[in-house]
CSV table of C-alpha atoms and ligand atoms in Angstrom, one decimal:
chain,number,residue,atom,x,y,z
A,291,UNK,CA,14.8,60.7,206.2
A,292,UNK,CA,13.4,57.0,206.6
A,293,UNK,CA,11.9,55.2,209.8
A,294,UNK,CA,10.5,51.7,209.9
A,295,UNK,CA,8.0,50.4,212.5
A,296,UNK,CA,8.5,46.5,213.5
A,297,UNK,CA,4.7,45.3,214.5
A,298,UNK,CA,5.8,42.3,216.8
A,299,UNK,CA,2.2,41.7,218.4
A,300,UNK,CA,2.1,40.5,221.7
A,301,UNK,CA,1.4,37.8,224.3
A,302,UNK,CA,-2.1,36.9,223.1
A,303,UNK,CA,-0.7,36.8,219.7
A,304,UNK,CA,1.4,33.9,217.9
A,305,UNK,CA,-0.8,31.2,219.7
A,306,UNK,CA,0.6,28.6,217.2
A,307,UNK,CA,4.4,29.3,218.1
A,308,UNK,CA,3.2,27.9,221.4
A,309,UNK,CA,4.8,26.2,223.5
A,310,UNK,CA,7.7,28.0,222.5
A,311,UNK,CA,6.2,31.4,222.9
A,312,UNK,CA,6.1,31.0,227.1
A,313,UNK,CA,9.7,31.2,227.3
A,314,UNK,CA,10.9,33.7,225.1
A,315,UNK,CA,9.0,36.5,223.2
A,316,UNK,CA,8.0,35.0,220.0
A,317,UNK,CA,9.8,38.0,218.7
A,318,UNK,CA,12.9,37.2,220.5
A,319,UNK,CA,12.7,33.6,219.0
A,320,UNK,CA,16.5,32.8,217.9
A,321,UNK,CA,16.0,32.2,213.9
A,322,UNK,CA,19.2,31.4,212.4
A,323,UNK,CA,21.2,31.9,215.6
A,324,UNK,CA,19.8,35.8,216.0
A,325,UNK,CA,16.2,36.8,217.7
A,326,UNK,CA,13.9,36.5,214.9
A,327,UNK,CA,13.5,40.6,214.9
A,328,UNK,CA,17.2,41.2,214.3
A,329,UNK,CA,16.9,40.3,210.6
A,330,UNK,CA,14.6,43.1,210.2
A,331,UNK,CA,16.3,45.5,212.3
A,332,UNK,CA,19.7,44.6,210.6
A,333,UNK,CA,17.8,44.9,207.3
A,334,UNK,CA,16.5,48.5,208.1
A,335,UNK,CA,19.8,49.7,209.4
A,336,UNK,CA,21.5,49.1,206.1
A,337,UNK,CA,18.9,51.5,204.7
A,338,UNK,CA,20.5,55.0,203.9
A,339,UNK,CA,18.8,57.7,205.3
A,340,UNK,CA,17.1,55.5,207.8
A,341,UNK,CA,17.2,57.6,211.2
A,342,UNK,CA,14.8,55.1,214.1
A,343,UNK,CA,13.6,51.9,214.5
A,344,UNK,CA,9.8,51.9,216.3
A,345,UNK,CA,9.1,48.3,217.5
A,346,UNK,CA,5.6,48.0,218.1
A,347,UNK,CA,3.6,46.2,220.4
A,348,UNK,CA,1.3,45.2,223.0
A,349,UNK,CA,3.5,43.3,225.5
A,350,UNK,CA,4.2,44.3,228.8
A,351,UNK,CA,7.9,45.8,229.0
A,352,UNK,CA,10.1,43.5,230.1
A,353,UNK,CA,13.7,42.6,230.6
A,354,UNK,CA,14.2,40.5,227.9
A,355,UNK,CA,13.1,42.5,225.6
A,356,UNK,CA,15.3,45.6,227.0
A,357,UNK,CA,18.5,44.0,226.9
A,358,UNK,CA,18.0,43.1,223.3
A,359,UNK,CA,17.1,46.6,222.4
A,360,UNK,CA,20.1,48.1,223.9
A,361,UNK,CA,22.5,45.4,222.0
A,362,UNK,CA,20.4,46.0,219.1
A,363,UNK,CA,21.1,50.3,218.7
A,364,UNK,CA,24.9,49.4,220.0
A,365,UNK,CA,25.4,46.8,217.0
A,366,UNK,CA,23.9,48.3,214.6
A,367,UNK,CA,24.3,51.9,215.4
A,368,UNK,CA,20.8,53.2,215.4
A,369,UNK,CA,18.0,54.6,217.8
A,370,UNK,CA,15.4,51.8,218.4
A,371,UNK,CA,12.5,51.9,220.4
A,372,UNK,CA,9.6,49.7,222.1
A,373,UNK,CA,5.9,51.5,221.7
A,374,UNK,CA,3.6,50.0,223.7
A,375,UNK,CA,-0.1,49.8,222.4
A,376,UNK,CA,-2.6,50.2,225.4
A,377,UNK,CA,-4.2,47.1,223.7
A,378,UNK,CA,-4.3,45.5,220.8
A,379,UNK,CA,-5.2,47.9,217.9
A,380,UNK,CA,-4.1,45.5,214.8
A,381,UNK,CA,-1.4,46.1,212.3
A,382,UNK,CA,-2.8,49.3,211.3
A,383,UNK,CA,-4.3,50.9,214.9
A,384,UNK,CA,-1.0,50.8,216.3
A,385,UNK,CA,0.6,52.8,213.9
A,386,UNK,CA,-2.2,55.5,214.1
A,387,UNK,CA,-2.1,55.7,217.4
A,388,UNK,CA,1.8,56.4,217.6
A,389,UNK,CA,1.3,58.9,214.5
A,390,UNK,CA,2.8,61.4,216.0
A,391,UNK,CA,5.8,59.6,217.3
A,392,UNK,CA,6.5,58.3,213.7
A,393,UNK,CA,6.0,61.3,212.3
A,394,UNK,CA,8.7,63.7,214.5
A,395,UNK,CA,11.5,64.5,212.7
A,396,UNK,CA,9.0,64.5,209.4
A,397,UNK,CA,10.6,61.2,207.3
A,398,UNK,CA,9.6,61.5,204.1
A,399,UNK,CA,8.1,57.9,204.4
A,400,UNK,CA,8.7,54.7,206.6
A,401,UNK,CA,8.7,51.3,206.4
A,402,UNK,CA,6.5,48.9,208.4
A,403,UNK,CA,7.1,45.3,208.8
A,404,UNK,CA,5.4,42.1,210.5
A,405,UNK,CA,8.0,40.7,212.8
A,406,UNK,CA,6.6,37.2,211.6
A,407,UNK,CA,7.9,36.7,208.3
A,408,UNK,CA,11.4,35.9,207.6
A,409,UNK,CA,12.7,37.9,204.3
A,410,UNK,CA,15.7,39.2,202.3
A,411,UNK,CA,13.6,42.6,202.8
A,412,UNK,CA,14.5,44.3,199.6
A,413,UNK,CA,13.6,47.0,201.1
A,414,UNK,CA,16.4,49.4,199.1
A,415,UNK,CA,14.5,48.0,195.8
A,416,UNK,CA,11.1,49.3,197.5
A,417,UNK,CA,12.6,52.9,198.2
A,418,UNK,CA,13.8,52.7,194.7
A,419,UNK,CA,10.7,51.6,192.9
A,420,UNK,CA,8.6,54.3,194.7
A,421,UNK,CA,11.2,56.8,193.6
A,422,UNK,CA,11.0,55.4,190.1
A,423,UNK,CA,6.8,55.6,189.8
A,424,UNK,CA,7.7,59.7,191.2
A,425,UNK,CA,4.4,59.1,193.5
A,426,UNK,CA,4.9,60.5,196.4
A,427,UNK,CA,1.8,59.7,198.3
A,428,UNK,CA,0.9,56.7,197.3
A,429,UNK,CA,1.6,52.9,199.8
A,430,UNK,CA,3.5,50.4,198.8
A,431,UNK,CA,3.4,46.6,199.5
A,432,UNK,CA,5.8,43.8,199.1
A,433,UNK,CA,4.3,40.8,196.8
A,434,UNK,CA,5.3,37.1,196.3
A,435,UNK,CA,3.9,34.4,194.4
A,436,UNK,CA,2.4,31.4,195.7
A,437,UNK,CA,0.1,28.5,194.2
A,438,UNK,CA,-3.1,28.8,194.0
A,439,UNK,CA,-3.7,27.1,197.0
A,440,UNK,CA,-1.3,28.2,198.8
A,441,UNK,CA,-2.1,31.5,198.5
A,442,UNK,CA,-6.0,31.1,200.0
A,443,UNK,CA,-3.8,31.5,203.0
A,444,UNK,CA,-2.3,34.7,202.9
A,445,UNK,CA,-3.5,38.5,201.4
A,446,UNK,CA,-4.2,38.0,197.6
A,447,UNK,CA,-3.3,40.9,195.5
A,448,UNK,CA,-4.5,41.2,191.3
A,449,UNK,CA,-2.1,44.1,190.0
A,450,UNK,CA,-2.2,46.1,187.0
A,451,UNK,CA,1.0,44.2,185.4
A,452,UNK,CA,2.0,47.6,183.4
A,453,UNK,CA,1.7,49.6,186.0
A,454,UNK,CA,1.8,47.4,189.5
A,455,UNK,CA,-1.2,49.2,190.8
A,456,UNK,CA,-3.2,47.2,192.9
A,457,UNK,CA,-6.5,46.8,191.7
A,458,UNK,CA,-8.5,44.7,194.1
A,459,UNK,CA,-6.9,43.2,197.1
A,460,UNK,CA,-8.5,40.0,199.8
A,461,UNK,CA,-7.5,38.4,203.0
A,462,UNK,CA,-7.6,34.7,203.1
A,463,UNK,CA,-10.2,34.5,200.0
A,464,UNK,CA,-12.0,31.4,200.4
A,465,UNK,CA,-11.4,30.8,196.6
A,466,UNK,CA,-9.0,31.5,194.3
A,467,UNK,CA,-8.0,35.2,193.9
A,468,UNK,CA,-4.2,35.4,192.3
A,469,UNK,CA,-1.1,34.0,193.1
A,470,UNK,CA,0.4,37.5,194.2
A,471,UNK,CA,0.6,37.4,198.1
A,472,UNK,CA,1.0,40.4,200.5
A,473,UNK,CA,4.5,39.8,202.4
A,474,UNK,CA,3.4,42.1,205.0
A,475,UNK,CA,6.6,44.6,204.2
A,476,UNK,CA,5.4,47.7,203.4
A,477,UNK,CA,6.9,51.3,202.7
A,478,UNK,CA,4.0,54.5,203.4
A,479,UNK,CA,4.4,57.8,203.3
A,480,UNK,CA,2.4,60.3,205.7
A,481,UNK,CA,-0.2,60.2,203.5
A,482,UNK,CA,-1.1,56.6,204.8
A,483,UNK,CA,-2.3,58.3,207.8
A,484,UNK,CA,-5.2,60.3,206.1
A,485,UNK,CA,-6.4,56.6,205.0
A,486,UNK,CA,-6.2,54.7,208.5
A,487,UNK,CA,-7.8,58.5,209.9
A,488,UNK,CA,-10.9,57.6,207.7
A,489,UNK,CA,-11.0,54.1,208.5
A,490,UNK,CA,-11.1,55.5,212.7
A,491,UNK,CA,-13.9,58.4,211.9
A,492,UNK,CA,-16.0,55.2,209.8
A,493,UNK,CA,-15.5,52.9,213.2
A,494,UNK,CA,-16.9,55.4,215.7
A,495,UNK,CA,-19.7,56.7,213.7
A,496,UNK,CA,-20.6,52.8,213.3
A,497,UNK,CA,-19.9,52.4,217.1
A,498,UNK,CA,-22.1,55.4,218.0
A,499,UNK,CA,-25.1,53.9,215.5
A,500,UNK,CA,-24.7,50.3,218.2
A,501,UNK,CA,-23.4,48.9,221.0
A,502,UNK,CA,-20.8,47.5,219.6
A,503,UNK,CA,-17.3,46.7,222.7
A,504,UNK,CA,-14.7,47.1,220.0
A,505,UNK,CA,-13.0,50.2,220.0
A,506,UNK,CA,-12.5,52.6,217.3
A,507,UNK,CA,-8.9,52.4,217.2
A,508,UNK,CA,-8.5,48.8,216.2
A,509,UNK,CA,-8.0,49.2,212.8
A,510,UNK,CA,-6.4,45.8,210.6
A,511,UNK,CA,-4.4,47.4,207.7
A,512,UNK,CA,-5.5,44.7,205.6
A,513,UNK,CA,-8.6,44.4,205.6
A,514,UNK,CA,-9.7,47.8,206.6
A,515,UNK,CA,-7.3,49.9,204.8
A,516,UNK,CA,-6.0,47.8,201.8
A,517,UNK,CA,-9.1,46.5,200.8
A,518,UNK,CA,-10.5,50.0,200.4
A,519,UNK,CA,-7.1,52.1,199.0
A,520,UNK,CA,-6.8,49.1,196.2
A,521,UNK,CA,-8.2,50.4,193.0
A,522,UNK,CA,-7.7,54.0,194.1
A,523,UNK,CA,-4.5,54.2,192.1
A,524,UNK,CA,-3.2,54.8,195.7
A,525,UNK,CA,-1.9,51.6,196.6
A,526,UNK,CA,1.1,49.5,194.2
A,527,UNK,CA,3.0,46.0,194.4
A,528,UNK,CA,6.6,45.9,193.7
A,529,UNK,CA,7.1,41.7,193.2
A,530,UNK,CA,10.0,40.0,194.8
A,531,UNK,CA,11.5,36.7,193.3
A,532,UNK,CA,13.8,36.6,196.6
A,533,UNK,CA,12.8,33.9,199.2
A,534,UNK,CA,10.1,34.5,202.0
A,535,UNK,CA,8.4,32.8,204.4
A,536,UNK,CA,5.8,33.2,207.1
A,537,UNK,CA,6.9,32.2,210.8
A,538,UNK,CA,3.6,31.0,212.2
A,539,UNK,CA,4.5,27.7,214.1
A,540,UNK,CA,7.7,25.6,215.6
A,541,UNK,CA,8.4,23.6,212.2
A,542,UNK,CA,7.8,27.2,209.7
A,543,UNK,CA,10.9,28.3,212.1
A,544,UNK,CA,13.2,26.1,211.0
A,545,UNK,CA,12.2,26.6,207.7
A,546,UNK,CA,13.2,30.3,208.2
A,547,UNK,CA,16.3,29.4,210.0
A,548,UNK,CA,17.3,27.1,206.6
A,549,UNK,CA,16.4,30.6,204.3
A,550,UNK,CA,18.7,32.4,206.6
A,551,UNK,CA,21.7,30.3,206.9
A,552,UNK,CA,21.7,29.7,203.3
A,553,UNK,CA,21.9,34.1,202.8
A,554,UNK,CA,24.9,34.0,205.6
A,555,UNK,CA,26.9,32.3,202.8
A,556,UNK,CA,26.9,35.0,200.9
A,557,UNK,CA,26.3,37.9,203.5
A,558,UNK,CA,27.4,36.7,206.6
A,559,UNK,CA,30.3,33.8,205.9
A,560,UNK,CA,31.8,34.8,209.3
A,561,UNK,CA,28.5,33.2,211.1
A,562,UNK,CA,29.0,29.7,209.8
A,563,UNK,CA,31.6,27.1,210.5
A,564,UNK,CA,34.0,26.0,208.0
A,565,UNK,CA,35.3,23.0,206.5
A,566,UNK,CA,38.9,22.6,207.9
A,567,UNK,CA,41.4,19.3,207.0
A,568,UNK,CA,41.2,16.8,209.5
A,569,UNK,CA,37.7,18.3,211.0
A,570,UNK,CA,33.6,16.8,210.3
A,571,UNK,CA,32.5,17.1,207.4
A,572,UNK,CA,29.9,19.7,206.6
A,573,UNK,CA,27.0,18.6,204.4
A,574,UNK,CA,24.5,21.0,205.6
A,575,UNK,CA,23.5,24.3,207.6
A,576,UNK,CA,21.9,23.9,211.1
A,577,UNK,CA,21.8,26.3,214.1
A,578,UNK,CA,23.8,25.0,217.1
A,579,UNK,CA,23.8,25.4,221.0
A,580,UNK,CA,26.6,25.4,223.5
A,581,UNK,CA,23.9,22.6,225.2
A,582,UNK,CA,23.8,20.7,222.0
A,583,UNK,CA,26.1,17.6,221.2
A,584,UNK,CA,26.9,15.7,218.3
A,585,UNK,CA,28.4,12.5,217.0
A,586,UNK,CA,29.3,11.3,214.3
A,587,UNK,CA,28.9,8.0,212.8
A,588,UNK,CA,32.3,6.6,214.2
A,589,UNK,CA,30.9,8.3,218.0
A,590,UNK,CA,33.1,10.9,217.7
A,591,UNK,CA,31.7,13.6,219.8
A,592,UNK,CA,32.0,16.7,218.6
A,593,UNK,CA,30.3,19.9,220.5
A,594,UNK,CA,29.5,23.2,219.6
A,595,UNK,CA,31.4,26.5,220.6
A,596,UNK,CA,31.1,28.1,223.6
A,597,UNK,CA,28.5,30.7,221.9
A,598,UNK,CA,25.5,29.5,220.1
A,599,UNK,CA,26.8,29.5,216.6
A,600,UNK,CA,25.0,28.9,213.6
A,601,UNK,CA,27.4,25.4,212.6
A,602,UNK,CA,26.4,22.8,210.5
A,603,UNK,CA,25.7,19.4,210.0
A,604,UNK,CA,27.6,17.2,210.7
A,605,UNK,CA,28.3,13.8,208.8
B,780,LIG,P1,-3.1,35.1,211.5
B,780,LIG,O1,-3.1,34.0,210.5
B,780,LIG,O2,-4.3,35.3,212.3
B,780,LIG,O3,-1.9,35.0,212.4
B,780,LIG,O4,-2.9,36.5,210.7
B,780,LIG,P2,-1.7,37.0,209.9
B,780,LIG,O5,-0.8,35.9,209.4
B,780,LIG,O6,-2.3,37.9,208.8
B,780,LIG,O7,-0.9,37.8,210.9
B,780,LIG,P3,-1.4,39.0,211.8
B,780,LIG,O8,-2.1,40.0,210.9
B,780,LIG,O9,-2.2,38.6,213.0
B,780,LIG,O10,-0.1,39.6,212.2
B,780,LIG,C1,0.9,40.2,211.4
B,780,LIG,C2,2.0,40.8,212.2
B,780,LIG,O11,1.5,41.9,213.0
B,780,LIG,C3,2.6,39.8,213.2
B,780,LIG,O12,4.0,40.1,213.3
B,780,LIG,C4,1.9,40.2,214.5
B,780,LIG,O13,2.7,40.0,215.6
B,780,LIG,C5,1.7,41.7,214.3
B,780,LIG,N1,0.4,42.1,215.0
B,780,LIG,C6,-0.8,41.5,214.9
B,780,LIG,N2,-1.7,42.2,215.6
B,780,LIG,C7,-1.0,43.2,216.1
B,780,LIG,C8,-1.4,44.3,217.0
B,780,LIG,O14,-2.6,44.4,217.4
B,780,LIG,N3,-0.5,45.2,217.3
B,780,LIG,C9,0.8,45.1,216.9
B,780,LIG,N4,1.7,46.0,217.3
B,780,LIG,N5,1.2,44.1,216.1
B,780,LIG,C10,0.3,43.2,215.7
């Protein structure tokens, strides 16, 4: 039995997606005519064995993101729930502090994924990866490869390229480390927990030695947690070549959207509009709005459906 936890932050978070973060939820962001969580949750649901979907956050319940959770479990046919972190405890306090929730029912591992990347989560190719290796305790994280400069901006893994274990792992290095990036997609078993618990018993014995405000339970998997498990033959990379992108700020968005619409060709042909005789010509993928208009170059004005409908461009 699987579970996977979505980490999808919360109003203080995301401060580049602003402006656009103050209307919607920058997890609720439509990418690719669907709220920018739905890839995930879609992606986990096709998962056998997966049994509940944990979103997980530190946003004030609201209506928004209610409604989308109940049309999320009724399309896709699968419990889903919002946890909400008393705070802010990172990507890795969170998950500690709802061990027990992620735990019930005793999956034999889960999946945890930032809601701020856009992915074609091979997240069946993980599972079977980690059942290939036969380790059951070990954490796995998804890899991509950047250039070299690129990748000062992300989580910089150096692998053992026999066995994928990761050897030495960096945040945002201020030089060059290696081109393999952390995707922030990653698939733990229980055992994870033992590791984050030693990371909480190190912060409060270094909180009771000072003064320190922060609390104990804010705990950043990837600094606190990676950085220590890599080398410990406890911690392995299984490298994607499939396409993947951060979603940091308005323009990475479209980007995403661009990755998306071109996987609906092949996954989802039903969510883009066709050529027909007689009809505009469509050159190239774009995400549409029952508000948005377009004409062509004779002034022809064509508009959108009466649902926001990822269309195309028209010529
Ligand atoms: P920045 O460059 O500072 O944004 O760092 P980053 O790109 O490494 O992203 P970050 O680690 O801040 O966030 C990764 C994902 O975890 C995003 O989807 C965030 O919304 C989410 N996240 C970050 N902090 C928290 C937290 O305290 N709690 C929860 N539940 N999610 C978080």
């Amino acid at each position: 039995m699987l579970k996977a936890v979505i980490l999808i932050g919360g109003p203080q978070k995301g401060t580049r997606f602003r402006p656009l973060s103050f209307e919607v939820p920058k997890p609720l962001f439509p990418v690719a005519g669907v709220p920018m969580v739905q890839h995930h949750i879609e992606a986990c649901a096709k998962v056998p064995g997966m049994k509940e979907i944990l979103l997980m956050g530190f946003y004030q319940p609201h209506e928004a993101l209610s409604r989308f959770l109940v049309s999320a479990q009724q399309e896709f046919r699968i419990p889903i729930r919002y946890l909400q972190e008393y705070a802010a405890l990172g990507t890795g306090g969170g998950i500690y502090h709802f061990r027990d929730q992620i735990l019930s029912g005793g999956p034999e591992a889960f999946f945890v994924l930032n809601a701020d990347v856009c992915s074609e989560f091979p997240l069946r190719e993980m599972l079977e990866f980690q059942r290939r290796r036969g380790d059951a305790h070990s954490a796995l994280m998804l890899g991509t490869t950047a250039n070299r400069t690129q990748a000062l901006n992300y989580g910089c893994i150096v692998a053992n390229a026999d066995t994928h274990e990761v050897l030495h792992y960096v945040e945002k290095p201020s030089t060059f480390v290696s081109e393999i990036i952390n995707c922030g997609i990653y698939l733990f078993t229980p055992s994870i927990f033992q590791h984050i618990g030693d990371v909480f018993q190190r912060n409060q014995q270094e909180l009771e030695n000072s003064n320190g405000w922060q609390r104990a339970e804010v705990i950043r998997l990837e600094q606190d947690v990676f950085t220590a498990l890599a080398g410990s033959g406890k911690l392995y990379v299984y490298k994607t070549d499939g396409f993947w992108s951060q979603i940091k700020s308005a323009g990475s968005a479209i980007y995403a959207s661009r990755l998306y619409l071109n996987q609906y060709s092949q996954c989802h042909p039903e969510r883009l509009a066709q050529n027909k005789p007689g009809g505009p010509i469509i050159r190239a993928r774009v995400v549409t709005s029952p508000l948005i208009c377009i004409f062509s170059s004779s002034a022809r004005a064509l508009c959108s459906a009466a649902h926001p409908h990822p269309a195309s461009h028209l010529s």
